[in-house]
PDB file of C-alpha atoms in Angstrom:
ATOM      1  CA  MET A 298      17.666  -3.324 -23.980  1.00  0.00           C
ATOM      2  CA  ILE A 299      16.284  -2.606 -20.649  1.00  0.00           C
ATOM      3  CA  GLU A 300      19.285  -1.271 -18.563  1.00  0.00           C
ATOM      4  CA  ILE A 301      18.102  -3.320 -15.353  1.00  0.00           C
ATOM      5  CA  HIS A 302      20.717  -2.269 -12.008  1.00  0.00           C
ATOM      6  CA  ASP A 303      20.910  -3.481  -8.893  1.00  0.00           C
ATOM      7  CA  ALA A 304      19.785  -2.311  -4.814  1.00  0.00           C
ATOM      8  CA  ASP A 305      23.707  -0.954  -3.986  1.00  0.00           C
ATOM      9  CA  LEU A 306      23.238   0.952  -6.547  1.00  0.00           C
ATOM     10  CA  LEU A 307      18.829   2.155  -5.591  1.00  0.00           C
ATOM     11  CA  ALA A 308      20.395   2.354  -2.008  1.00  0.00           C
ATOM     12  CA  GLU A 309      23.536   5.043  -3.754  1.00  0.00           C
ATOM     13  CA  GLN A 310      21.346   7.116  -5.338  1.00  0.00           C
ATOM     14  CA  LEU A 311      18.989   7.771  -2.683  1.00  0.00           C
ATOM     15  CA  ILE A 312      21.591   8.222  -0.858  1.00  0.00           C
ATOM     16  CA  TYR A 313      23.341  10.799  -2.705  1.00  0.00           C
ATOM     17  CA  ARG A 314      19.800  12.645  -3.308  1.00  0.00           C
ATOM     18  CA  ILE A 315      19.342  12.883   0.004  1.00  0.00           C
ATOM     19  CA  GLY A 316      22.538  15.079   0.599  1.00  0.00           C
ATOM     20  CA  PRO A 317      23.245  18.382  -0.195  1.00  0.00           C
ATOM     21  CA  ARG A 318      24.297  18.090  -4.548  1.00  0.00           C
ATOM     22  CA  SER A 319      20.481  17.478  -5.621  1.00  0.00           C
ATOM     23  CA  ASN A 320      17.654  20.470  -4.735  1.00  0.00           C
ATOM     24  CA  ARG A 321      14.390  17.432  -5.761  1.00  0.00           C
ATOM     25  CA  LYS A 322      11.559  16.636  -3.326  1.00  0.00           C
ATOM     26  CA  ILE A 323      11.666  13.230  -3.473  1.00  0.00           C
ATOM     27  CA  SER A 324       8.190  10.951  -2.777  1.00  0.00           C
ATOM     28  CA  PHE A 325       7.982   7.273  -2.146  1.00  0.00           C
ATOM     29  CA  VAL A 326       5.049   5.599  -4.200  1.00  0.00           C
ATOM     30  CA  VAL A 327       5.057   1.639  -1.815  1.00  0.00           C
ATOM     31  CA  GLY A 328       2.848  -0.931  -1.182  1.00  0.00           C
ATOM     32  CA  SER A 329       1.828  -4.932   1.021  1.00  0.00           C
ATOM     33  CA  GLY A 330       5.206  -5.754  -0.017  1.00  0.00           C
ATOM     34  CA  LEU A 331       6.300  -3.040   3.007  1.00  0.00           C
ATOM     35  CA  THR A 332       5.021  -4.232   5.749  1.00  0.00           C
ATOM     36  CA  ARG A 333       5.263  -7.756   5.465  1.00  0.00           C
ATOM     37  CA  PRO A 334       4.706 -10.423   8.046  1.00  0.00           C
ATOM     38  CA  SER A 335       3.034  -8.188  10.812  1.00  0.00           C
ATOM     39  CA  ILE A 336       0.183  -7.207   7.940  1.00  0.00           C
ATOM     40  CA  PRO A 337      -1.151 -10.218   7.046  1.00  0.00           C
ATOM     41  CA  ASP A 338      -0.154 -10.628   2.197  1.00  0.00           C
ATOM     42  CA  VAL A 339      -3.213 -11.467  -0.155  1.00  0.00           C
ATOM     43  CA  ALA A 340      -2.848 -15.111   0.177  1.00  0.00           C
ATOM     44  CA  GLU A 341      -3.925 -14.513   3.924  1.00  0.00           C
ATOM     45  CA  TYR A 342      -6.518 -12.046   3.533  1.00  0.00           C
ATOM     46  CA  ILE A 343      -8.605 -14.723   1.130  1.00  0.00           C
ATOM     47  CA  HIS A 344      -8.455 -17.388   3.668  1.00  0.00           C
ATOM     48  CA  ALA A 345      -9.722 -14.763   6.488  1.00  0.00           C
ATOM     49  CA  MET A 346     -12.463 -13.983   3.190  1.00  0.00           C
ATOM     50  CA  ARG A 347     -13.140 -17.964   2.259  1.00  0.00           C
ATOM     51  CA  SER A 348     -12.646 -18.591   7.275  1.00  0.00           C
ATOM     52  CA  SER A 349     -15.065 -15.259   7.523  1.00  0.00           C
ATOM     53  CA  LEU A 350     -18.047 -17.672   5.207  1.00  0.00           C
ATOM     54  CA  GLU A 351     -17.248 -20.614   7.068  1.00  0.00           C
ATOM     55  CA  HIS A 352     -17.663 -19.207  11.174  1.00  0.00           C
ATOM     56  CA  ASP A 353     -20.603 -16.999   9.203  1.00  0.00           C
ATOM     57  CA  LYS A 354     -23.875 -19.086   9.941  1.00  0.00           C
ATOM     58  CA  ALA A 355     -22.350 -21.987   9.800  1.00  0.00           C
ATOM     59  CA  HIS A 356     -25.214 -24.304   9.718  1.00  0.00           C
ATOM     60  CA  LEU A 357     -27.615 -22.246   7.789  1.00  0.00           C
ATOM     61  CA  VAL A 358     -28.183 -25.071   4.497  1.00  0.00           C
ATOM     62  CA  GLY A 359     -26.737 -24.036   1.419  1.00  0.00           C
ATOM     63  CA  LEU A 360     -23.565 -22.823   2.766  1.00  0.00           C
ATOM     64  CA  GLY A 361     -22.250 -25.745   1.228  1.00  0.00           C
ATOM     65  CA  ARG A 362     -23.399 -24.467  -2.330  1.00  0.00           C
ATOM     66  CA  THR A 363     -21.723 -20.551  -1.201  1.00  0.00           C
ATOM     67  CA  LEU A 364     -18.249 -21.736  -0.569  1.00  0.00           C
ATOM     68  CA  ASP A 365     -17.986 -23.755  -3.877  1.00  0.00           C
ATOM     69  CA  SER A 366     -19.401 -20.638  -5.726  1.00  0.00           C
ATOM     70  CA  PHE A 367     -16.038 -18.564  -3.384  1.00  0.00           C
ATOM     71  CA  ASP A 368     -13.671 -21.142  -4.579  1.00  0.00           C
ATOM     72  CA  GLU A 369     -15.191 -21.651  -8.838  1.00  0.00           C
ATOM     73  CA  SER A 370     -14.066 -17.505  -8.727  1.00  0.00           C
ATOM     74  CA  LEU A 371     -10.965 -18.265  -7.661  1.00  0.00           C
ATOM     75  CA  ASP A 372      -9.756 -20.026  -9.778  1.00  0.00           C
ATOM     76  CA  ASP A 373      -6.322 -19.563 -12.358  1.00  0.00           C
ATOM     77  CA  HIS A 374      -6.361 -15.932 -11.776  1.00  0.00           C
ATOM     78  CA  LEU A 375      -3.124 -13.707 -10.765  1.00  0.00           C
ATOM     79  CA  SER A 376      -2.976 -13.690  -6.593  1.00  0.00           C
ATOM     80  CA  SER A 377      -4.772  -8.895  -8.073  1.00  0.00           C
ATOM     81  CA  VAL A 378      -7.114 -11.132  -9.820  1.00  0.00           C
ATOM     82  CA  LYS A 379      -7.759 -12.879  -7.328  1.00  0.00           C
ATOM     83  CA  TYR A 380      -8.016 -11.224  -4.048  1.00  0.00           C
ATOM     84  CA  GLN A 381      -9.803  -8.788  -6.129  1.00  0.00           C
ATOM     85  CA  ARG A 382     -12.424 -12.063  -7.037  1.00  0.00           C
ATOM     86  CA  ALA A 383     -13.049 -12.782  -3.407  1.00  0.00           C
ATOM     87  CA  ALA A 384     -13.832  -9.353  -2.938  1.00  0.00           C
ATOM     88  CA  THR A 385     -15.971  -8.867  -5.270  1.00  0.00           C
ATOM     89  CA  PHE A 386     -17.706 -12.144  -3.276  1.00  0.00           C
ATOM     90  CA  ILE A 387     -17.708 -10.844   0.109  1.00  0.00           C
ATOM     91  CA  GLN A 388     -19.204  -7.388   0.026  1.00  0.00           C
ATOM     92  CA  GLY A 389     -22.180  -9.549  -2.449  1.00  0.00           C
ATOM     93  CA  SER A 390     -22.951 -12.011  -0.187  1.00  0.00           C
ATOM     94  CA  ARG A 391     -22.138 -10.823   3.184  1.00  0.00           C
ATOM     95  CA  GLY A 392     -21.655  -6.853   2.331  1.00  0.00           C
ATOM     96  CA  HIS A 393     -19.008  -4.015   2.576  1.00  0.00           C
ATOM     97  CA  GLU A 394     -18.554  -4.355   5.995  1.00  0.00           C
ATOM     98  CA  LEU A 395     -17.323  -7.843   6.429  1.00  0.00           C
ATOM     99  CA  LEU A 396     -14.554  -6.177   3.601  1.00  0.00           C
ATOM    100  CA  ASN A 397     -14.070  -3.718   6.241  1.00  0.00           C
ATOM    101  CA  GLU A 398     -13.689  -6.350   9.018  1.00  0.00           C
ATOM    102  CA  ILE A 399     -11.519  -8.152   7.967  1.00  0.00           C
ATOM    103  CA  ILE A 400      -8.986  -6.109   6.713  1.00  0.00           C
ATOM    104  CA  ARG A 401      -9.874  -4.037  10.368  1.00  0.00           C
ATOM    105  CA  ILE A 402      -8.876  -7.912  12.069  1.00  0.00           C
ATOM    106  CA  GLY A 403      -5.765  -7.701   9.960  1.00  0.00           C
ATOM    107  CA  VAL A 404      -3.873  -5.315  10.963  1.00  0.00           C
ATOM    108  CA  LEU A 405      -4.493  -5.834  14.549  1.00  0.00           C
ATOM    109  CA  ARG A 406      -1.965  -8.827  13.726  1.00  0.00           C
ATOM    110  CA  ALA A 407       0.828  -6.001  14.066  1.00  0.00           C
ATOM    111  CA  CYS A 408      -0.470  -4.919  17.105  1.00  0.00           C
ATOM    112  CA  ARG A 409       0.876  -6.135  20.067  1.00  0.00           C
ATOM    113  CA  SER A 410      -1.527  -5.912  22.958  1.00  0.00           C
ATOM    114  CA  ASP A 411      -2.031  -8.572  25.372  1.00  0.00           C
ATOM    115  CA  ASP A 412      -5.696  -7.604  26.173  1.00  0.00           C
ATOM    116  CA  LEU A 413      -6.200  -8.229  22.530  1.00  0.00           C
ATOM    117  CA  ARG A 414      -4.755 -11.513  22.755  1.00  0.00           C
ATOM    118  CA  MET A 415      -7.879 -11.889  24.925  1.00  0.00           C
ATOM    119  CA  LEU A 416     -11.034 -10.759  23.689  1.00  0.00           C
ATOM    120  CA  THR A 417     -13.846 -13.309  22.320  1.00  0.00           C
ATOM    121  CA  ARG A 418     -14.337 -13.241  18.197  1.00  0.00           C
ATOM    122  CA  ALA A 419     -17.860 -10.985  19.257  1.00  0.00           C
ATOM    123  CA  GLU A 420     -15.507  -9.272  21.396  1.00  0.00           C
ATOM    124  CA  VAL A 421     -13.309  -9.039  18.473  1.00  0.00           C
ATOM    125  CA  ARG A 422     -16.061  -7.867  16.029  1.00  0.00           C
ATOM    126  CA  GLN A 423     -17.829  -5.787  18.704  1.00  0.00           C
ATOM    127  CA  LEU A 424     -13.964  -3.538  18.780  1.00  0.00           C
ATOM    128  CA  VAL A 425     -13.177  -3.461  14.662  1.00  0.00           C
ATOM    129  CA  ALA A 426     -16.956  -1.783  14.662  1.00  0.00           C
ATOM    130  CA  ASP A 427     -15.486   1.123  17.028  1.00  0.00           C
ATOM    131  CA  GLU A 428     -12.675   3.951  14.770  1.00  0.00           C
ATOM    132  CA  ALA A 429     -12.880   5.703  18.037  1.00  0.00           C
ATOM    133  CA  ALA A 430     -11.735   2.063  19.477  1.00  0.00           C
ATOM    134  CA  LEU A 431      -9.567   2.183  16.436  1.00  0.00           C
ATOM    135  CA  GLU A 432      -8.033   5.803  16.752  1.00  0.00           C
ATOM    136  CA  ASP A 433      -6.983   4.814  20.994  1.00  0.00           C
ATOM    137  CA  LEU A 434      -4.836   1.584  20.367  1.00  0.00           C
ATOM    138  CA  GLU A 435      -3.983   3.258  17.855  1.00  0.00           C
ATOM    139  CA  LYS A 436      -2.340   5.944  19.896  1.00  0.00           C
ATOM    140  CA  SER A 437      -1.646   3.865  22.564  1.00  0.00           C
ATOM    141  CA  ALA A 438      -0.001   0.604  21.658  1.00  0.00           C
ATOM    142  CA  ASP A 439       2.760  -1.502  20.766  1.00  0.00           C
ATOM    143  CA  TRP A 440       2.746  -1.720  17.373  1.00  0.00           C
ATOM    144  CA  ASN A 441       4.976  -4.377  15.236  1.00  0.00           C
ATOM    145  CA  LEU A 442       7.075  -2.562  12.655  1.00  0.00           C
ATOM    146  CA  MET A 443       8.961  -5.067  11.097  1.00  0.00           C
ATOM    147  CA  GLY A 444      12.914  -3.457  10.290  1.00  0.00           C
ATOM    148  CA  GLY A 445      12.285  -2.132   6.549  1.00  0.00           C
ATOM    149  CA  VAL A 446       9.504  -0.244   8.775  1.00  0.00           C
ATOM    150  CA  GLU A 447      11.376   1.120  11.401  1.00  0.00           C
ATOM    151  CA  ALA A 448      14.167   1.879   8.961  1.00  0.00           C
ATOM    152  CA  PHE A 449      11.961   3.709   6.885  1.00  0.00           C
ATOM    153  CA  GLY A 450      10.788   5.850   8.884  1.00  0.00           C
ATOM    154  CA  ARG A 451      13.631   6.828  10.113  1.00  0.00           C
ATOM    155  CA  VAL A 452      14.981   7.622   6.147  1.00  0.00           C
ATOM    156  CA  LEU A 453      11.794  10.089   5.413  1.00  0.00           C
ATOM    157  CA  THR A 454      12.644  12.025   8.536  1.00  0.00           C
ATOM    158  CA  ALA A 455      15.951  12.519   7.393  1.00  0.00           C
ATOM    159  CA  ILE A 456      14.020  13.066   4.409  1.00  0.00           C
ATOM    160  CA  LYS A 457      11.924  15.995   5.862  1.00  0.00           C
ATOM    161  CA  ASP A 458      15.865  17.239   8.402  1.00  0.00           C
ATOM    162  CA  ALA A 459      17.307  17.665   4.461  1.00  0.00           C
ATOM    163  CA  GLY A 460      14.196  19.778   3.575  1.00  0.00           C
ATOM    164  CA  LYS A 461      13.478  17.606   1.126  1.00  0.00           C
ATOM    165  CA  SER A 462       9.987  15.589   1.871  1.00  0.00           C
ATOM    166  CA  GLY A 463       7.379  14.758  -1.239  1.00  0.00           C
ATOM    167  CA  PRO A 464       4.448  12.863  -0.263  1.00  0.00           C
ATOM    168  CA  VAL A 465       4.514   8.964   0.552  1.00  0.00           C
ATOM    169  CA  ILE A 466       1.886   7.167  -1.932  1.00  0.00           C
ATOM    170  CA  THR A 467       0.867   3.864  -0.720  1.00  0.00           C
ATOM    171  CA  THR A 468      -2.002   1.343  -1.618  1.00  0.00           C
ATOM    172  CA  ASN A 469      -2.265   0.003   2.230  1.00  0.00           C
ATOM    173  CA  PHE A 470      -4.765   0.552   5.214  1.00  0.00           C
ATOM    174  CA  ASP A 471      -2.763   0.385   7.974  1.00  0.00           C
ATOM    175  CA  PRO A 472      -1.199   3.115   9.682  1.00  0.00           C
ATOM    176  CA  LEU A 473       3.239   1.453   9.352  1.00  0.00           C
ATOM    177  CA  ILE A 474       4.378   3.757   7.721  1.00  0.00           C
ATOM    178  CA  GLU A 475       2.901   7.112  10.462  1.00  0.00           C
ATOM    179  CA  LEU A 476       4.070   5.373  13.897  1.00  0.00           C
ATOM    180  CA  ALA A 477       8.028   4.780  11.695  1.00  0.00           C
ATOM    181  CA  ILE A 478       7.496   7.540  11.618  1.00  0.00           C
ATOM    182  CA  GLN A 479       6.247   9.127  15.071  1.00  0.00           C
ATOM    183  CA  ARG A 480       8.741   6.559  16.204  1.00  0.00           C
ATOM    184  CA  ALA A 481      11.649   8.677  14.047  1.00  0.00           C
ATOM    185  CA  GLY A 482      11.027  11.489  15.532  1.00  0.00           C
ATOM    186  CA  GLY A 483       9.070  12.464  13.253  1.00  0.00           C
ATOM    187  CA  GLN A 484       5.672  14.281  12.116  1.00  0.00           C
ATOM    188  CA  PHE A 485       3.338  12.449  10.047  1.00  0.00           C
ATOM    189  CA  ASP A 486      -0.180  13.864   8.125  1.00  0.00           C
ATOM    190  CA  THR A 487      -1.951  11.232   7.187  1.00  0.00           C
ATOM    191  CA  GLN A 488      -4.780  11.260   3.989  1.00  0.00           C
ATOM    192  CA  SER A 489      -6.959   8.645   1.988  1.00  0.00           C
ATOM    193  CA  MET A 490      -8.420   9.683  -0.922  1.00  0.00           C
ATOM    194  CA  ASP A 491     -11.644  11.161  -1.100  1.00  0.00           C
ATOM    195  CA  SER A 492     -13.531   7.489  -2.899  1.00  0.00           C
ATOM    196  CA  ILE A 493     -16.007   9.268  -5.267  1.00  0.00           C
ATOM    197  CA  ASP A 494     -14.493  11.604  -7.460  1.00  0.00           C
ATOM    198  CA  GLY A 495     -10.549  10.889  -5.483  1.00  0.00           C
ATOM    199  CA  ARG A 496      -9.672  13.785  -4.844  1.00  0.00           C
ATOM    200  CA  ILE A 497      -6.224  13.990  -1.962  1.00  0.00           C
ATOM    201  CA  PRO A 498      -7.284  16.494   0.614  1.00  0.00           C
ATOM    202  CA  PRO A 499      -4.123  19.587   1.363  1.00  0.00           C
ATOM    203  CA  PRO A 500      -2.693  18.534   3.815  1.00  0.00           C
ATOM    204  CA  LEU A 501      -3.259  19.565   7.804  1.00  0.00           C
ATOM    205  CA  GLN A 502       0.832  20.108   8.103  1.00  0.00           C
ATOM    206  CA  HIS A 503       2.810  21.691   6.123  1.00  0.00           C
ATOM    207  CA  SER A 504       5.010  20.895   8.568  1.00  0.00           C
ATOM    208  CA  ALA A 505       4.738  17.139   8.210  1.00  0.00           C
ATOM    209  CA  ILE A 506       5.311  13.861   6.433  1.00  0.00           C
ATOM    210  CA  SER A 507       2.658  13.694   4.254  1.00  0.00           C
ATOM    211  CA  VAL A 508       0.998   9.550   3.480  1.00  0.00           C
ATOM    212  CA  ILE A 509      -2.304   9.492   1.443  1.00  0.00           C
ATOM    213  CA  HIS A 510      -3.767   6.005   1.420  1.00  0.00           C
ATOM    214  CA  VAL A 511      -4.997   5.824  -1.621  1.00  0.00           C
ATOM    215  CA  HIS A 512      -6.612   2.779  -1.454  1.00  0.00           C
ATOM    216  CA  GLY A 513      -8.558   3.550   2.244  1.00  0.00           C
ATOM    217  CA  TYR A 514      -7.165   4.288   4.873  1.00  0.00           C
ATOM    218  CA  TRP A 515      -7.937   1.050   8.050  1.00  0.00           C
ATOM    219  CA  ARG A 516     -10.017   2.534  10.803  1.00  0.00           C
ATOM    220  CA  GLN A 517     -11.502   5.535   9.242  1.00  0.00           C
ATOM    221  CA  GLY A 518     -14.908   4.977   6.631  1.00  0.00           C
ATOM    222  CA  GLU A 519     -15.263   2.607   3.580  1.00  0.00           C
ATOM    223  CA  THR A 520     -11.593   0.452   2.227  1.00  0.00           C
ATOM    224  CA  LEU A 521     -11.256  -0.501  -1.699  1.00  0.00           C
ATOM    225  CA  HIS A 522     -10.564  -3.666  -2.372  1.00  0.00           C
ATOM    226  CA  THR A 523     -13.430  -4.932  -5.703  1.00  0.00           C
ATOM    227  CA  GLN A 524     -12.146  -4.565  -8.969  1.00  0.00           C
ATOM    228  CA  TYR A 525     -14.597  -1.986  -9.819  1.00  0.00           C
ATOM    229  CA  GLN A 526     -13.579  -0.124  -6.299  1.00  0.00           C
ATOM    230  CA  LEU A 527     -10.067  -0.018  -7.535  1.00  0.00           C
ATOM    231  CA  SER A 528     -10.305   0.931 -11.082  1.00  0.00           C
ATOM    232  CA  ARG A 529     -13.289   3.153 -11.884  1.00  0.00           C
ATOM    233  CA  ALA A 530     -12.236   6.472 -13.128  1.00  0.00           C
ATOM    234  CA  ARG A 531     -11.625   9.621 -10.492  1.00  0.00           C
ATOM    235  CA  THR A 532     -12.494  12.450 -12.307  1.00  0.00           C
ATOM    236  CA  LYS A 533      -9.807  14.329  -9.822  1.00  0.00           C
ATOM    237  CA  LEU A 534      -6.916  11.845  -8.696  1.00  0.00           C
ATOM    238  CA  ALA A 535      -4.861  12.085 -11.463  1.00  0.00           C
ATOM    239  CA  ALA A 536      -4.809  15.982 -10.965  1.00  0.00           C
ATOM    240  CA  SER A 537      -4.844  15.804  -7.110  1.00  0.00           C
ATOM    241  CA  LEU A 538      -1.160  13.518  -8.086  1.00  0.00           C
ATOM    242  CA  GLU A 539      -0.178  14.981 -10.660  1.00  0.00           C
ATOM    243  CA  ASP A 540       0.744  18.304  -8.079  1.00  0.00           C
ATOM    244  CA  ARG A 541       1.913  16.878  -6.157  1.00  0.00           C
ATOM    245  CA  LEU A 542       4.615  14.726  -7.861  1.00  0.00           C
ATOM    246  CA  ARG A 543       5.808  16.985 -10.095  1.00  0.00           C
ATOM    247  CA  GLY A 544       9.356  17.816 -10.708  1.00  0.00           C
ATOM    248  CA  ASN A 545      10.353  15.137  -7.561  1.00  0.00           C
ATOM    249  CA  TYR A 546      12.242  12.267  -7.832  1.00  0.00           C
ATOM    250  CA  VAL A 547       9.667   9.112  -6.849  1.00  0.00           C
ATOM    251  CA  VAL A 548      10.536   6.025  -5.574  1.00  0.00           C
ATOM    252  CA  VAL A 549       8.710   3.304  -5.846  1.00  0.00           C
ATOM    253  CA  VAL A 550       9.643  -0.367  -3.676  1.00  0.00           C
ATOM    254  CA  ALA A 551       7.957  -3.380  -2.351  1.00  0.00           C
ATOM    255  CA  TYR A 552       4.524  -2.378  -5.464  1.00  0.00           C
ATOM    256  CA  GLY A 553       3.711  -5.178  -8.253  1.00  0.00           C
ATOM    257  CA  GLY A 554       2.281  -2.243 -10.013  1.00  0.00           C
ATOM    258  CA  TRP A 555      -1.822  -3.971  -9.885  1.00  0.00           C
ATOM    259  CA  ARG A 556      -3.741  -2.040 -12.611  1.00  0.00           C
ATOM    260  CA  ASP A 557      -6.054  -0.007 -10.152  1.00  0.00           C
ATOM    261  CA  VAL A 558      -7.192   3.583 -10.660  1.00  0.00           C
ATOM    262  CA  PHE A 559      -3.481   4.415  -9.260  1.00  0.00           C
ATOM    263  CA  THR A 560      -1.841   2.515 -11.541  1.00  0.00           C
ATOM    264  CA  ARG A 561      -3.848   3.938 -14.552  1.00  0.00           C
ATOM    265  CA  CYS A 562      -3.421   7.766 -13.318  1.00  0.00           C
ATOM    266  CA  LEU A 563       0.577   7.069 -13.245  1.00  0.00           C
ATOM    267  CA  MET A 564       0.688   5.494 -16.287  1.00  0.00           C
ATOM    268  CA  GLY A 565      -1.166   8.671 -18.095  1.00  0.00           C
ATOM    269  CA  PHE A 566       0.798  11.908 -16.690  1.00  0.00           C
ATOM    270  CA  LEU A 567       4.366   9.004 -16.990  1.00  0.00           C
ATOM    271  CA  SER A 568       3.408   8.479 -21.217  1.00  0.00           C
ATOM    272  CA  ARG A 569       3.647  12.373 -21.406  1.00  0.00           C
ATOM    273  CA  GLY A 570       7.067  13.271 -23.197  1.00  0.00           C
ATOM    274  CA  ASN A 571       9.315  15.405 -20.178  1.00  0.00           C
ATOM    275  CA  CYS A 572       6.563  13.194 -17.391  1.00  0.00           C
ATOM    276  CA  MET A 573       6.693  15.921 -15.732  1.00  0.00           C
ATOM    277  CA  GLY A 574       9.596  16.514 -14.897  1.00  0.00           C
ATOM    278  CA  MET A 575      10.150  13.544 -12.540  1.00  0.00           C
ATOM    279  CA  ALA A 576      12.743  11.020 -12.226  1.00  0.00           C
ATOM    280  CA  LEU A 577      10.989   7.926 -11.240  1.00  0.00           C
ATOM    281  CA  SER A 578      13.346   4.664 -10.340  1.00  0.00           C
ATOM    282  CA  TRP A 579      11.042   1.850  -9.472  1.00  0.00           C
ATOM    283  CA  GLY A 580      12.245  -1.187  -7.680  1.00  0.00           C
ATOM    284  CA  TRP A 581      11.259  -4.499  -7.925  1.00  0.00           C
ATOM    285  CA  HIS A 582      10.628  -7.702  -5.703  1.00  0.00           C
ATOM    286  CA  GLY A 583      12.222 -11.106  -7.749  1.00  0.00           C
ATOM    287  CA  GLU A 584      15.340 -10.610  -9.577  1.00  0.00           C
ATOM    288  CA  LEU A 585      14.666  -9.310 -13.304  1.00  0.00           C
ATOM    289  CA  GLU A 586      15.007 -10.094 -16.812  1.00  0.00           C
ATOM    290  CA  GLN A 587      14.748  -9.105 -20.299  1.00  0.00           C
ATOM    291  CA  LYS A 588      12.064 -10.921 -21.072  1.00  0.00           C
ATOM    292  CA  ASP A 589      10.218  -9.606 -18.255  1.00  0.00           C
ATOM    293  CA  PHE A 590       9.371  -6.290 -20.111  1.00  0.00           C
ATOM    294  CA  ARG A 591       7.660  -7.760 -22.637  1.00  0.00           C
ATOM    295  CA  VAL A 592       4.649  -7.131 -21.371  1.00  0.00           C
ATOM    296  CA  GLY A 593       2.310  -5.765 -18.799  1.00  0.00           C
ATOM    297  CA  ILE A 594       3.033  -2.732 -16.581  1.00  0.00           C
ATOM    298  CA  LYS A 595       6.817  -3.580 -17.434  1.00  0.00           C
ATOM    299  CA  ALA A 596       6.162  -3.008 -21.290  1.00  0.00           C
ATOM    300  CA  GLN A 597       4.662   0.390 -20.791  1.00  0.00           C
ATOM    301  CA  LEU A 598       6.692   1.320 -18.445  1.00  0.00           C
ATOM    302  CA  ALA A 599      10.742   0.726 -20.138  1.00  0.00           C
ATOM    303  CA  ARG A 600       9.270   3.129 -22.962  1.00  0.00           C
ATOM    304  CA  LEU A 601       9.519   5.719 -20.394  1.00  0.00           C
ATOM    305  CA  ALA A 602      13.577   6.808 -19.873  1.00  0.00           C
ATOM    306  CA  CYS A 603      12.414   8.934 -17.054  1.00  0.00           C
ATOM    307  CA  VAL A 604      11.579   5.800 -15.271  1.00  0.00           C
ATOM    308  CA  SER A 605      15.414   3.328 -13.967  1.00  0.00           C
ATOM    309  CA  HIS A 606      14.673   0.180 -12.964  1.00  0.00           C
ATOM    310  CA  TYR A 607      15.786  -1.234  -9.716  1.00  0.00           C
ATOM    311  CA  GLY A 608      15.756  -5.544  -9.461  1.00  0.00           C
ATOM    312  CA  GLY A 609      15.684  -7.064  -5.982  1.00  0.00           C
ATOM    313  CA  ILE A 610      14.933  -4.457  -3.990  1.00  0.00           C
ATOM    314  CA  ASP A 611      14.339  -5.824   0.052  1.00  0.00           C
ATOM    315  CA  THR A 612      13.404  -3.249   2.183  1.00  0.00           C
ATOM    316  CA  ASN A 613      13.963  -5.278   5.282  1.00  0.00           C
ATOM    317  CA  THR A 614      17.481  -4.381   3.224  1.00  0.00           C
ATOM    318  CA  ILE A 615      17.754  -1.898   1.113  1.00  0.00           C
ATOM    319  CA  PHE A 616      16.336   1.798   4.177  1.00  0.00           C
ATOM    320  CA  PRO A 617      18.835   0.198   6.887  1.00  0.00           C
ATOM    321  CA  LYS A 618      21.744   0.574   4.035  1.00  0.00           C
ATOM    322  CA  ILE A 619      20.323   3.391   3.393  1.00  0.00           C
ATOM    323  CA  LEU A 620      20.287   5.206   6.197  1.00  0.00           C
ATOM    324  CA  SER A 621      24.085   3.477   7.751  1.00  0.00           C
ATOM    325  CA  GLY A 622      24.790   5.758   4.260  1.00  0.00           C
ATOM    326  CA  LEU A 623      24.030   8.852   5.340  1.00  0.00           C
TER     327      LEU A 623
END
């Protein structure tokens, strides 16, 4: 029988490990659940992909057939697979630059700027193609940080002040984790996985909190979306992750465990005997039952002694609770 713990115990463990009685570095793996609803979720991005077809050359003969084909590509699949299938269709029918455009527009939803609200669609498309302009917005604009994200930034700076800062690994494209660190008075070092071999470059600022975007960063180069892009082997990623996470206490929250290259690497080195000296707490958003551990990634994780499971984890609740206990 799998031991299933509640959110209070995860908060207590983090408070304990940030304190003086534990020497391990603390790392996080976080997904899209952390930044919703400031950033669109999977369903909203799929809707944006479909809408992009309706608005693009809407009067061309054959658009109806294109939309029908797009809808057929989404039938009877889990949300993660639907997203990957939708992204594959957009890439094949309109090109990868449209995927980048959709992601960048989605991220800008969290930017509270009156000037953005006044832009025409053509002006928005021009803006999101300008990486320098997006960098300026990231630095100077007011961004909407939900309570969980903002509290997460403060938790990360507390961990840094305690001398126990490990990397934050995220599948998100957006800059909200970095902005939360900055708002909390901390420094961050944004890194992105090399799209060819998966290598994670060494940190540029050892005094800063390292935030690693394993699927790409919203305003820098390409982002990864399709099943092929997300799952193909990257020879250097596993070694990079092992180097960064070895011996750490690792907390996974707001991340569903998609079958992507990151999950494959994580499961690969977790399954080696001593889990590289790591202790890992996996916080699942929904309530857990024993039957949940019979299939999928939960069944794989259930076989590993170094992994503890926590149900009902809401980042908007747990990070403020940790702060109140420090």
